[in-house]
Structures are given as C-alpha cells and as structure tokens.
Amino acid sequence: MTEASVLFLRTCLVLLAMPIYLLSFLGIWEPFCKKIFFPFFLEKLCTIHERKAKKHKQELFHNLPDFKSPSGELKLLEIGTGCGANFQFYPPGCKVTCTDVNPNFQQALSRSMKKNQHIHYERFLVAAGEDLHQVPSGSVDAVVCTLVLCSVHNVNGTLKEVLRVLRPGGAFYFLEHVAGDHSSWKYFWQQVCYPTWKLVFDGCCLTREIWKNLEQANFSELKLQHISIALPWTPIKPHIIGYAVK
C-alpha cells in the first residue's frame, strides 16, 4: 500500500473518468451534477443507505424529545436536508427548518414531506452549513446533520454555526462517513478514489476525520460512536454517529 500504488491507481481512475474531467474543464459538469445527476444519485443512495442505517437512526433520534424547549416545543434545524431521509425519525409535532446549499432536491423533498405529515415544516432555506445567517442565534433546540460534513467547505466553520444557532442545552445530532484506519485497505481505496469521487459526487471528501473536529468543538458533552454500515463496493465507510450538547 505505497504512495506510488495510490498515485498509479488514481491516474487509472482519472483516465476512466476523463469525459467527466473534460466536462468539468468546460464548466458543464458542475451545473449538470448539481441540478440533475447528484439529486438523482442521492435519492437512490438514500434508499439503500436508509435500509442499512435504519436501526442506527432509530436509536440515534429516540431521545430528541428530551431536548424540547421549556415551552414544550421542539424546534429542529436540519443542515443539508437533501431528500428528507431523516423526517421519518423526527417526533410528531416538531417544527422543522430545512436547509441545503443545493436547491435542486425539491421534487424528492416534496415526496418526503407528503409521506411524513406528522411533523410541521417551517421553511426551506438555501444555505451552506458554514453560513446560516438566516437563522437567529440560540433559536433552535436541535440541529441534525447526516452525510453532510463530508462535503461542506469548512467543517469547523459549520460546527461554529451549529453552536451559534443552538440554544444553551440544545443538541447536535450527526451521522457521517469518515476516513478509515490509516493502515487499512479501506483507507487505501479512499485515497485512490478521493479526487475522482470528490469531482463526481459534488465535493464529497472521503478522508475526513470528522470525530476530531467534534472533539475540538466547544460542546459541553459529546456522545460519539464509531460504527460500520455495510455499503458494499463503496468507499463511504466507516461511520461515526452520536450527538453533542451545547
């Protein structure tokens, strides 16, 4: 598992994906990816991922009602809502603000909303995780972010915004794929796939050690587990799951 092997296999992958690199060079791939390819791909991936991750998510979100405000309301902000794959796990009556940097998930999002009418949808904001200026400070009881921190431009900046919008005592819930152990074959293939995967899948980074960012953020409490969700033939594993309290 030498650096030369990684570079050789990366080059082979680049050659295989050359049409996409060419489209990217011409400025065609990114708008096509954001508008058509990635929303389509993400909806299909979510269907597969949800089957594999359902039990983990049920366990993760079971204590969301514990973070209701003193008034009894639960105001929830989801960063990178995408297709709305998490809606089914939210408690009845909670008020959800959806955000995503890509506004092109609306069709899939509308389908999820119709299926999950037990929750109240407040609004949808086109916003990056690092810039949630449309959300007032200390205004939400919980923030949810799943399979999103891999593609934000700045993980620490996103966590800083999470802490800003959360009220004291509020919680941040996460489920993210992360870098494998550096001595493992998983990490080797993550390194091989990294540049092409990031281009094809709208900025998704395979080798982030997101648990370190969470450990260094200013949360008062952090519950974090390293888990494995079986997704054969993909480099998006292992995962971390848990919640952190402001």
Coordinates of C-alpha atoms in Angstrom, one line a residue:
M1 CA 0.0 0.0 0.0
T2 CA 2.6 2.5 -1.1
E3 CA 2.2 6.1 -2.2
A4 CA 3.2 5.1 -5.7
S5 CA 0.4 2.5 -5.8
V6 CA -2.1 5.1 -4.8
L7 CA -0.9 7.6 -7.5
F8 CA -0.9 4.9 -10.2
L9 CA -4.4 3.7 -9.4
R10 CA -5.6 7.3 -9.0
T11 CA -4.3 8.0 -12.5
C12 CA -6.1 4.9 -13.9
L13 CA -9.3 6.2 -12.3
V14 CA -8.8 9.7 -13.8
L15 CA -8.4 8.1 -17.2
L16 CA -11.6 6.1 -16.8
A17 CA -13.4 9.3 -15.7
M18 CA -11.8 11.5 -18.4
P19 CA -15.1 12.5 -20.0
I20 CA -16.3 14.0 -16.6
Y21 CA -13.0 15.8 -16.1
L22 CA -13.3 17.2 -19.6
L23 CA -16.9 18.4 -18.9
S24 CA -15.7 19.9 -15.7
F25 CA -12.9 21.8 -17.5
L26 CA -15.5 23.1 -19.9
G27 CA -17.7 24.3 -17.0
I28 CA -20.5 21.8 -17.9
W29 CA -20.2 19.1 -15.3
E30 CA -20.8 21.2 -12.1
P31 CA -24.2 22.7 -13.1
F32 CA -25.3 19.3 -14.5
C33 CA -24.2 17.5 -11.4
K34 CA -26.0 19.9 -9.0
K35 CA -29.2 20.1 -11.0
I36 CA -29.7 16.6 -12.3
F37 CA -27.1 13.9 -11.5
F38 CA -26.5 14.4 -7.8
P39 CA -30.2 14.8 -6.7
F40 CA -30.9 11.6 -8.7
F41 CA -27.9 9.8 -7.3
L42 CA -28.6 10.9 -3.7
E43 CA -32.2 9.8 -3.8
K44 CA -31.1 6.3 -4.9
L45 CA -28.3 6.2 -2.4
C46 CA -30.6 7.3 0.4
T47 CA -32.9 4.4 -0.3
I48 CA -30.1 1.9 0.1
H49 CA -28.4 3.8 3.0
E50 CA -31.7 4.0 4.9
R51 CA -32.2 0.2 4.8
K52 CA -28.8 -0.3 6.2
A53 CA -28.9 2.6 8.7
K54 CA -32.5 2.5 9.9
K55 CA -31.8 0.8 13.3
H56 CA -28.9 3.1 13.9
K57 CA -31.0 6.2 13.2
Q58 CA -33.9 5.0 15.3
E59 CA -31.5 4.6 18.2
L60 CA -29.8 8.0 17.5
F61 CA -33.0 10.0 17.3
H62 CA -35.0 8.3 20.1
N63 CA -34.1 11.0 22.7
L64 CA -34.9 14.0 20.5
P65 CA -38.0 14.8 22.7
D66 CA -35.6 15.2 25.6
F67 CA -34.4 18.5 24.1
K68 CA -37.8 20.2 23.8
S69 CA -37.7 23.9 25.0
P70 CA -39.3 24.8 28.3
S71 CA -42.4 25.8 26.3
G72 CA -42.8 22.2 25.2
E73 CA -41.9 22.9 21.5
L74 CA -39.1 21.1 19.7
K75 CA -37.6 23.4 17.0
L76 CA -35.3 21.5 14.8
L77 CA -32.9 22.7 12.1
E78 CA -31.6 20.2 9.5
I79 CA -28.4 21.1 7.6
G80 CA -28.2 19.5 4.2
T81 CA -31.7 18.2 4.2
G82 CA -31.3 16.7 0.7
C83 CA -34.2 14.3 0.0
G84 CA -35.6 14.4 3.6
A85 CA -34.4 10.9 4.6
N86 CA -34.5 11.8 8.3
F87 CA -38.1 13.1 8.5
Q88 CA -39.5 9.7 9.4
F89 CA -37.4 9.6 12.6
Y90 CA -38.5 13.0 14.0
P91 CA -41.1 13.1 16.8
P92 CA -44.7 14.2 16.0
G93 CA -45.3 17.9 16.1
C94 CA -41.7 19.1 15.9
K95 CA -41.1 22.2 13.9
V96 CA -38.5 21.6 11.2
T97 CA -36.5 24.2 9.2
C98 CA -34.8 22.6 6.2
T99 CA -31.6 23.9 4.7
D100 CA -29.5 22.8 1.8
V101 CA -26.8 24.5 -0.4
N102 CA -28.4 22.9 -3.4
P103 CA -32.0 23.9 -4.1
N104 CA -32.5 21.1 -6.7
F105 CA -33.8 18.5 -4.3
Q106 CA -37.3 19.9 -4.3
Q107 CA -39.1 17.1 -6.0
A108 CA -37.7 14.4 -3.7
L109 CA -38.1 16.6 -0.7
S110 CA -41.8 17.2 -1.5
R111 CA -42.3 13.5 -1.7
S112 CA -40.7 13.0 1.7
M113 CA -42.9 15.8 3.2
K114 CA -46.1 14.2 1.9
K115 CA -45.0 10.9 3.5
N116 CA -44.2 12.5 6.8
Q117 CA -47.0 14.7 7.8
H118 CA -46.5 14.1 11.5
I119 CA -44.0 17.0 11.6
H120 CA -44.5 20.7 10.9
Y121 CA -42.4 22.2 8.1
E122 CA -41.4 25.8 8.9
R123 CA -39.4 26.8 5.9
F124 CA -36.7 25.8 3.4
L125 CA -33.5 27.9 3.2
V126 CA -30.9 27.7 0.5
A127 CA -27.8 28.0 2.8
A128 CA -24.4 26.4 3.3
G129 CA -23.6 24.9 6.7
E130 CA -20.9 27.5 7.2
D131 CA -23.3 30.4 6.8
L132 CA -26.7 30.1 8.5
H133 CA -27.1 33.8 8.9
Q134 CA -30.8 33.5 8.1
V135 CA -31.2 31.5 11.4
P136 CA -31.2 33.6 14.6
S137 CA -28.7 32.8 17.3
G138 CA -29.9 30.5 20.0
S139 CA -33.2 29.9 18.2
V140 CA -33.4 26.1 17.8
D141 CA -33.5 23.1 20.2
A142 CA -31.7 20.6 17.9
V143 CA -29.6 20.6 14.8
V144 CA -29.4 17.5 12.6
C145 CA -26.6 16.8 10.0
T146 CA -26.3 13.4 8.3
L147 CA -23.9 12.6 5.5
V148 CA -23.2 16.3 5.0
L149 CA -20.0 17.2 6.9
C150 CA -18.1 15.3 4.2
S151 CA -18.9 17.9 1.6
V152 CA -19.0 21.2 3.5
H153 CA -16.2 23.6 2.7
N154 CA -15.2 24.1 6.3
V155 CA -16.2 21.5 9.0
N156 CA -15.1 23.7 11.9
G157 CA -17.0 26.7 10.4
T158 CA -20.1 24.6 10.2
L159 CA -19.8 23.4 13.8
K160 CA -19.3 27.0 14.9
E161 CA -22.6 27.9 13.2
V162 CA -24.3 24.9 14.8
L163 CA -23.2 26.1 18.2
R164 CA -24.4 29.6 17.4
V165 CA -28.0 28.7 16.3
L166 CA -28.5 26.1 19.2
R167 CA -30.0 27.4 22.4
P168 CA -28.0 26.5 25.6
G169 CA -28.7 22.9 26.4
G170 CA -29.7 22.1 22.8
A171 CA -28.2 19.2 20.9
F172 CA -26.4 18.5 17.6
Y173 CA -27.1 15.1 16.0
F174 CA -24.8 13.6 13.4
L175 CA -24.2 10.5 11.3
E176 CA -21.2 10.9 9.0
H177 CA -18.9 8.7 6.9
V178 CA -15.2 9.2 7.8
A179 CA -11.7 8.1 7.0
G180 CA -10.8 4.5 7.6
D181 CA -7.9 3.4 9.8
H182 CA -4.7 4.5 8.1
S183 CA -3.3 1.0 8.0
S184 CA -6.5 -0.5 6.4
W185 CA -7.4 -1.3 2.8
K186 CA -10.5 0.9 3.3
Y187 CA -8.2 3.9 3.7
F188 CA -6.0 2.8 0.8
W189 CA -9.1 2.8 -1.5
Q190 CA -10.4 6.0 -0.1
Q191 CA -7.1 7.7 -1.1
V192 CA -7.3 6.1 -4.5
C193 CA -10.9 7.3 -5.2
Y194 CA -10.6 10.6 -3.4
P195 CA -10.0 13.1 -6.3
T196 CA -12.4 11.5 -8.8
W197 CA -15.1 10.8 -6.1
K198 CA -15.0 14.4 -5.0
L199 CA -15.5 15.6 -8.5
V200 CA -18.2 13.2 -9.5
F201 CA -20.2 13.4 -6.2
D202 CA -20.4 17.2 -5.7
G203 CA -17.5 17.8 -3.3
C204 CA -17.8 14.7 -1.1
C205 CA -14.5 14.1 0.7
L206 CA -13.6 10.5 1.7
T207 CA -10.8 11.0 4.1
R208 CA -12.1 13.5 6.7
E209 CA -11.5 12.6 10.4
I210 CA -14.7 14.4 11.5
W211 CA -14.6 13.0 15.0
K212 CA -11.6 15.1 15.7
N213 CA -13.4 18.3 14.7
L214 CA -16.3 17.3 17.0
E215 CA -13.9 16.6 19.9
Q216 CA -12.3 20.0 19.5
A217 CA -15.5 22.0 19.2
N218 CA -16.9 23.8 22.2
F219 CA -19.7 21.3 23.1
S220 CA -20.2 20.6 26.8
E221 CA -21.0 16.9 26.2
L222 CA -20.2 14.6 23.3
K223 CA -21.7 11.1 22.8
L224 CA -19.9 9.6 19.8
Q225 CA -19.6 6.0 18.4
H226 CA -17.6 4.6 15.6
I227 CA -19.7 2.2 13.6
S228 CA -19.8 0.2 10.4
I229 CA -22.8 0.5 8.0
A230 CA -22.4 -2.2 5.3
L231 CA -22.4 -0.4 1.9
P232 CA -20.6 -2.9 -0.4
W233 CA -18.4 -1.6 -3.2
T234 CA -18.4 2.0 -1.9
P235 CA -15.6 3.9 -0.1
I236 CA -18.1 5.7 2.2
K237 CA -17.4 3.8 5.4
P238 CA -16.7 3.6 8.3
H239 CA -19.2 6.0 10.0
I240 CA -19.5 8.0 13.2
I241 CA -22.8 8.6 15.0
G242 CA -24.0 10.4 18.0
Y243 CA -25.0 13.8 19.5
A244 CA -23.3 16.7 21.2
V245 CA -24.9 19.1 23.7
K246 CA -24.2 22.9 23.8

